[in-house]
């Protein structure tokens, strides 16, 4: 069997900075992907695994939520970072009971998240009881009993919170929320609360459904694609192929970003022969916007579109669409006409020429798509910003027509599916009623905790049990010190995980680690191989089948864990057929078909060639199920982020060598950062103006006005192309800087992309 030694921990003194790359992907991406894969899993397992990523009879890539093409699939339908995601999971390194006997919690809590993740796959259920210094093995039955006893001992089911990360498959997600609601709470925080919650909130209000309205085929039909607040070269690399194809059909692509992200600016498709030789520039235009300036940009463009309509009446505003399908147009028009373009220039850092050029493209476009990700959602005014983007499309009649629409590009591979299956602290009454009808249970109706509220509850002693279905709650959430104390306050923390992470070493008085199968692992129940299903960013649902032999016979599937726990918790008389669900996942899908809208005949449809597409009324029929029965123009007051004197505004983002809190390696190749992660990217003129020099070691202090000093130390200053007054640094190292109460209005999403900071010279302490 192939095994390689885990890597040693990060030594930031080895950090190197080189010039950022001008083109993404290409041959280098292929070699990096293969090297990582072979290192983790050996040649044979690499070949077996990578050949099945995103193929019709293979497994869904555990990387991002970008859809697979509907037509011919290429033999390698994955990217460098997908291959890293697979290698990370399919590694042959293991974390065994011997490992835990050797390393105390105290020791492990001194290690970086990178080191923890590199140790390998978890192999056995482990427990840490009050006063223990080390985790020790526990049987599955004892683990379930411990959880069930603790849950039953609570004063109220609302004292427990059940988190979900977006890798969980539909079948698990459906059963997990069923367990939680049967238990009696809606406390279902999920990673989406920190991710696209702002998109969902805005889109439900504007068009009546919180999902994107385009399909992958629309990309080839669009003539204008705006990519705002997103770094696809790193986080959705296969999207670059779709953008490349759109360009081949004549589309123009505009990147709106404070950073000149590699890939948008240059791209070599590793999957085509041409990719090995030349490359193309994806973005025809790059608007280097200031952090938090997008709302101003979209409003400025709105104003310019009305002015263009004045110059050539009947050519810009899609009157027929506006009259037939929308509400609130008059107020929106009034608001836009009052926009002050001088303020827009100040807020965005863009010139009048930039605005005019973009408005002209919008006015002339016959089919426009607007894509976005965390750069828009993780802002105080993220919801309003997305509404403004949607306003522009509504004005031009760009929803529910080929080649046009809204495209929030999701993060985790099944984060959208989890929501469809009921993972939400405030599912609508129709869903809860259907659930109750199907199973004869009574779901609670009071809304539960989202992620931020769950942390507040645990901090204040109102939350006593935390269960994590995947993810790394402690590292993914803001205000690390507060969150860690909140988790430590719990009576019991339970993590269903594939790999070791910080949420295992920052724990409640009693803690459990339940090791589970991943996407790539074969899942057999009662001797029969099972399949699960997932939904991508464009509402396509399809099956995923793992084929690898699990690294330990102690691993249980997430479905099995939920079903076994439910039987322990509820006893044999419970109306939900948990044992039957565990034996045959088709039975779960039959129940999903009865409960979840759009899922009728799920088992048959999901086995279709490309799976099936969930209904989307605006996309399918220009039907808008909003409070007005029409698409709503939103009228918002303008907000933007002036930079206080002597301060910077910091965004926290991903390197090219990580998956959220999972650090694959220390090489952010595209941005020229190597062998380390503690860097702050700042405009060189700001570095000088603030009295520093490039390469200085600094401490970063965030200022929220609540009297708390939030600080991270020993970061290297790197001069980088970003607007004056803006800075960037990696997450999760900078999460201690993000105040828990610094949240987006209406979506309660932590504001990870706009933290006011000041820098101080770092003083070495021995
Ligand atoms: N390899 C890999 N793939 C991933 C992930 C990963 O960690 N690694 N994570 C997955 C997940 S869960 C998600 S949510 C997605 C995240 O995908 P992205 O949203 O692309 O991720 P971030 O690294 O947070 O990058 C945010 C981008 O927005 C820009 N930005 C920041 N603030 C602003 C702003 O105010 N305005 C504008 N216009 N732009 C701004 C940043 O410069 C950056 O390019 O990727 C998914 N895919
Ligand atoms: N500052 C800052 N904070 C952020 C963000 C940001 O941009 N800036 N982004 C936010 C976003 S968009 C998101 S989505 C969240 C991510 O938050 P999470 O989803 O909670 O975090 P991940 O790092 O994706 O979780 C990784 C862990 O999941 C477990 N895991 C992996 N695969 C599986 C599986 O198949 N099953 C199970 N049970 N476990 C598995 C492994 O143990 C691994 O350690 O972070 C948010 N936090
Ligand atoms: Mo995400």
XYZ file of N, CA and C in Angstrom, residues 89 100 120-127 135 140 143-144 147 151 161-169 172-173 175-176 179-180 412 418 465-474 487 492-507 510-519 521 523 554-566 585 661-662:
264
model
N -9.235 13.626 0.001
C -10.172 12.666 0.584
C -9.703 11.222 0.409
N -4.151 8.992 18.232
C -4.729 9.778 19.327
C -4.080 9.437 20.663
N -4.258 12.633 7.668
C -4.934 11.540 6.963
C -6.376 11.371 7.375
N -6.973 10.254 6.915
C -8.386 9.995 7.165
C -8.602 9.415 8.563
N -9.653 9.884 9.205
C -10.058 9.349 10.506
C -10.555 7.923 10.320
N -10.192 7.020 11.248
C -10.543 5.616 11.037
C -11.506 5.030 12.062
N -11.575 5.615 13.270
C -12.385 5.008 14.323
C -13.202 6.057 15.059
N -14.391 5.675 15.553
C -15.099 6.602 16.432
C -14.280 6.811 17.703
N -14.188 8.067 18.118
C -13.346 8.400 19.267
C -14.141 9.276 20.233
N -13.778 9.166 21.503
C -14.467 9.972 22.508
C -13.445 10.683 23.389
N -8.084 11.646 23.200
C -9.241 10.908 22.685
C -8.973 9.415 22.827
N -19.460 2.292 18.151
C -20.528 3.094 17.543
C -21.763 3.112 18.452
N -21.353 5.371 21.308
C -21.361 6.774 20.852
C -22.799 7.246 20.653
N -23.612 6.426 19.981
C -25.016 6.821 19.768
C -25.740 6.996 21.102
N -24.845 10.270 22.748
C -25.514 11.434 22.124
C -26.992 11.445 22.516
N -28.938 14.343 24.541
C -30.034 15.099 23.907
C -31.315 14.979 24.730
N -27.856 22.354 18.560
C -27.754 22.899 17.200
C -27.105 21.845 16.316
N -27.653 21.698 15.107
C -27.206 20.653 14.191
C -26.712 21.306 12.898
N -25.399 21.437 12.783
C -24.773 22.126 11.655
C -24.608 21.172 10.470
N -24.664 21.730 9.266
C -24.383 20.956 8.056
C -23.398 21.717 7.184
N -22.390 21.025 6.666
C -21.506 21.608 5.658
C -22.002 21.128 4.300
N -21.614 21.824 3.258
C -22.245 21.586 1.952
C -21.773 20.394 1.157
N -21.060 19.487 1.803
C -20.650 18.310 1.038
C -21.640 17.151 1.230
N -22.503 17.331 2.198
C -23.483 16.303 2.530
C -24.425 16.047 1.349
N -24.652 14.785 1.016
C -25.501 14.445 -0.136
C -26.978 14.657 0.199
N -28.598 12.140 2.793
C -28.233 12.416 4.189
C -28.924 13.671 4.672
N -28.874 14.718 3.844
C -29.429 16.005 4.260
C -30.906 15.844 4.600
N -32.549 13.133 5.551
C -32.748 12.372 6.792
C -32.276 13.148 8.018
N -31.234 13.909 7.845
C -30.674 14.676 8.979
C -31.680 15.727 9.447
N -34.445 13.982 11.212
C -34.080 13.629 12.585
C -34.194 14.854 13.492
N -33.652 15.965 13.025
C -33.610 17.175 13.856
C -35.031 17.676 14.127
N -19.709 24.931 -1.942
C -19.615 23.489 -1.724
C -20.431 22.741 -2.776
N -28.545 20.677 -0.292
C -28.875 20.581 1.131
C -30.066 21.479 1.459
N -25.568 21.472 23.138
C -25.055 20.361 22.337
C -24.848 20.864 20.912
N -23.680 20.573 20.352
C -23.405 20.930 18.960
C -23.100 19.661 18.187
N -23.812 19.453 17.069
C -23.525 18.323 16.188
C -23.150 18.889 14.823
N -22.019 18.478 14.290
C -21.587 18.945 12.974
C -21.624 17.808 11.966
N -22.506 17.938 10.970
C -22.510 16.958 9.880
C -21.513 17.479 8.841
N -20.247 17.134 9.045
C -19.190 17.651 8.178
C -18.793 19.059 8.564
N -17.850 19.593 7.803
C -17.395 20.957 8.017
C -16.408 21.096 9.152
N -16.058 22.335 9.390
C -15.066 22.666 10.419
C -15.528 23.965 11.055
N -16.541 23.822 11.893
C -17.281 24.972 12.417
C -16.372 26.004 13.097
N -15.465 25.510 13.914
C -14.631 26.420 14.707
C -13.768 27.307 13.817
N -17.921 26.951 21.854
C -17.892 25.485 21.720
C -17.446 24.824 23.021
N -21.749 18.829 25.118
C -21.301 17.787 24.185
C -21.111 18.387 22.795
N -19.985 18.069 22.163
C -19.809 18.403 20.744
C -19.555 17.112 19.973
N -20.202 16.994 18.835
C -20.104 15.784 18.008
C -19.724 16.199 16.600
N -18.679 15.625 16.047
C -18.274 15.964 14.687
C -18.296 14.701 13.823
N -19.138 14.720 12.803
C -19.121 13.645 11.801
C -18.161 14.102 10.718
N -17.023 13.436 10.592
C -15.937 13.994 9.780
C -15.200 12.938 8.992
N -14.515 13.413 7.972
C -13.619 12.530 7.232
C -12.174 12.729 7.695
N -11.850 13.998 8.005
C -10.466 14.312 8.347
C -10.396 15.122 9.630
N -9.218 15.041 10.242
C -8.996 15.774 11.486
C -8.988 17.273 11.200
N -9.639 18.045 12.055
C -9.551 19.494 11.929
C -9.681 20.140 13.308
N -9.625 21.459 13.326
C -9.565 22.184 14.590
C -10.840 22.000 15.422
N -11.956 21.693 14.758
C -13.201 21.498 15.512
C -13.165 20.223 16.364
N -12.163 19.374 16.147
C -12.009 18.197 17.010
C -11.186 18.520 18.255
N -10.346 19.539 18.153
C -9.469 19.837 19.294
C -9.969 21.028 20.113
N -10.948 21.742 19.596
C -11.650 22.761 20.394
C -13.051 22.200 20.586
N -13.368 21.746 21.789
C -14.495 20.839 21.967
C -15.291 21.149 23.222
N -17.685 17.007 26.809
C -17.505 15.687 26.213
C -17.501 15.887 24.707
N -16.663 15.109 24.000
C -16.590 15.289 22.541
C -16.523 13.942 21.845
N -17.155 13.884 20.677
C -17.122 12.664 19.869
C -16.650 12.979 18.460
N -15.838 12.087 17.913
C -15.496 12.147 16.491
C -16.099 10.909 15.845
N -16.977 11.116 14.875
C -17.581 9.989 14.166
C -17.058 9.974 12.734
N -16.222 8.978 12.386
C -15.581 8.976 11.074
C -16.545 8.466 10.000
N -16.549 9.135 8.875
C -17.551 8.777 7.870
C -16.937 8.567 6.492
N -17.704 7.914 5.636
C -17.297 7.726 4.244
C -17.347 9.067 3.516
N -16.480 9.261 2.538
C -16.533 10.440 1.678
C -17.166 10.087 0.336
N -17.268 11.096 -0.509
C -17.857 10.957 -1.847
C -17.217 9.856 -2.687
N -15.711 7.129 -1.608
C -15.703 5.793 -1.003
C -16.918 4.971 -1.404
N -19.990 2.721 -0.834
C -20.942 2.648 0.281
C -21.861 1.453 0.036
N -14.283 0.533 9.909
C -15.072 1.179 10.955
C -15.866 2.395 10.450
N -15.564 2.834 9.222
C -16.252 4.018 8.710
C -17.708 3.685 8.413
N -18.596 4.604 8.748
C -20.005 4.422 8.383
C -20.438 5.564 7.483
N -21.421 5.275 6.655
C -21.900 6.335 5.772
C -22.667 7.354 6.601
N -22.791 8.559 6.066
C -23.535 9.594 6.783
C -24.992 9.161 6.965
N -25.543 8.499 5.949
C -26.920 8.011 6.050
C -27.036 7.020 7.203
N -26.084 6.094 7.267
C -26.127 5.084 8.342
C -26.032 5.751 9.703
N -25.162 6.726 9.813
C -24.980 7.401 11.110
C -26.282 8.080 11.543
N -26.928 8.772 10.618
C -28.189 9.443 10.964
C -29.246 8.408 11.354
N -29.363 7.343 10.575
C -30.412 6.345 10.838
C -30.163 5.609 12.159
N -28.911 5.268 12.419
C -28.606 4.537 13.655
C -28.804 5.430 14.880
N -28.404 6.686 14.748
C -28.605 7.612 15.864
C -30.103 7.822 16.114
N -30.853 7.951 15.034
C -32.300 8.179 15.180
C -32.957 7.009 15.903
N -31.269 3.092 -0.129
C -31.365 4.548 -0.307
C -32.472 4.932 -1.314
N -11.420 25.647 4.949
C -10.460 25.526 6.052
C -9.474 24.388 5.833
N -9.649 23.615 4.769
C -8.700 22.551 4.451
C -7.566 23.134 3.625
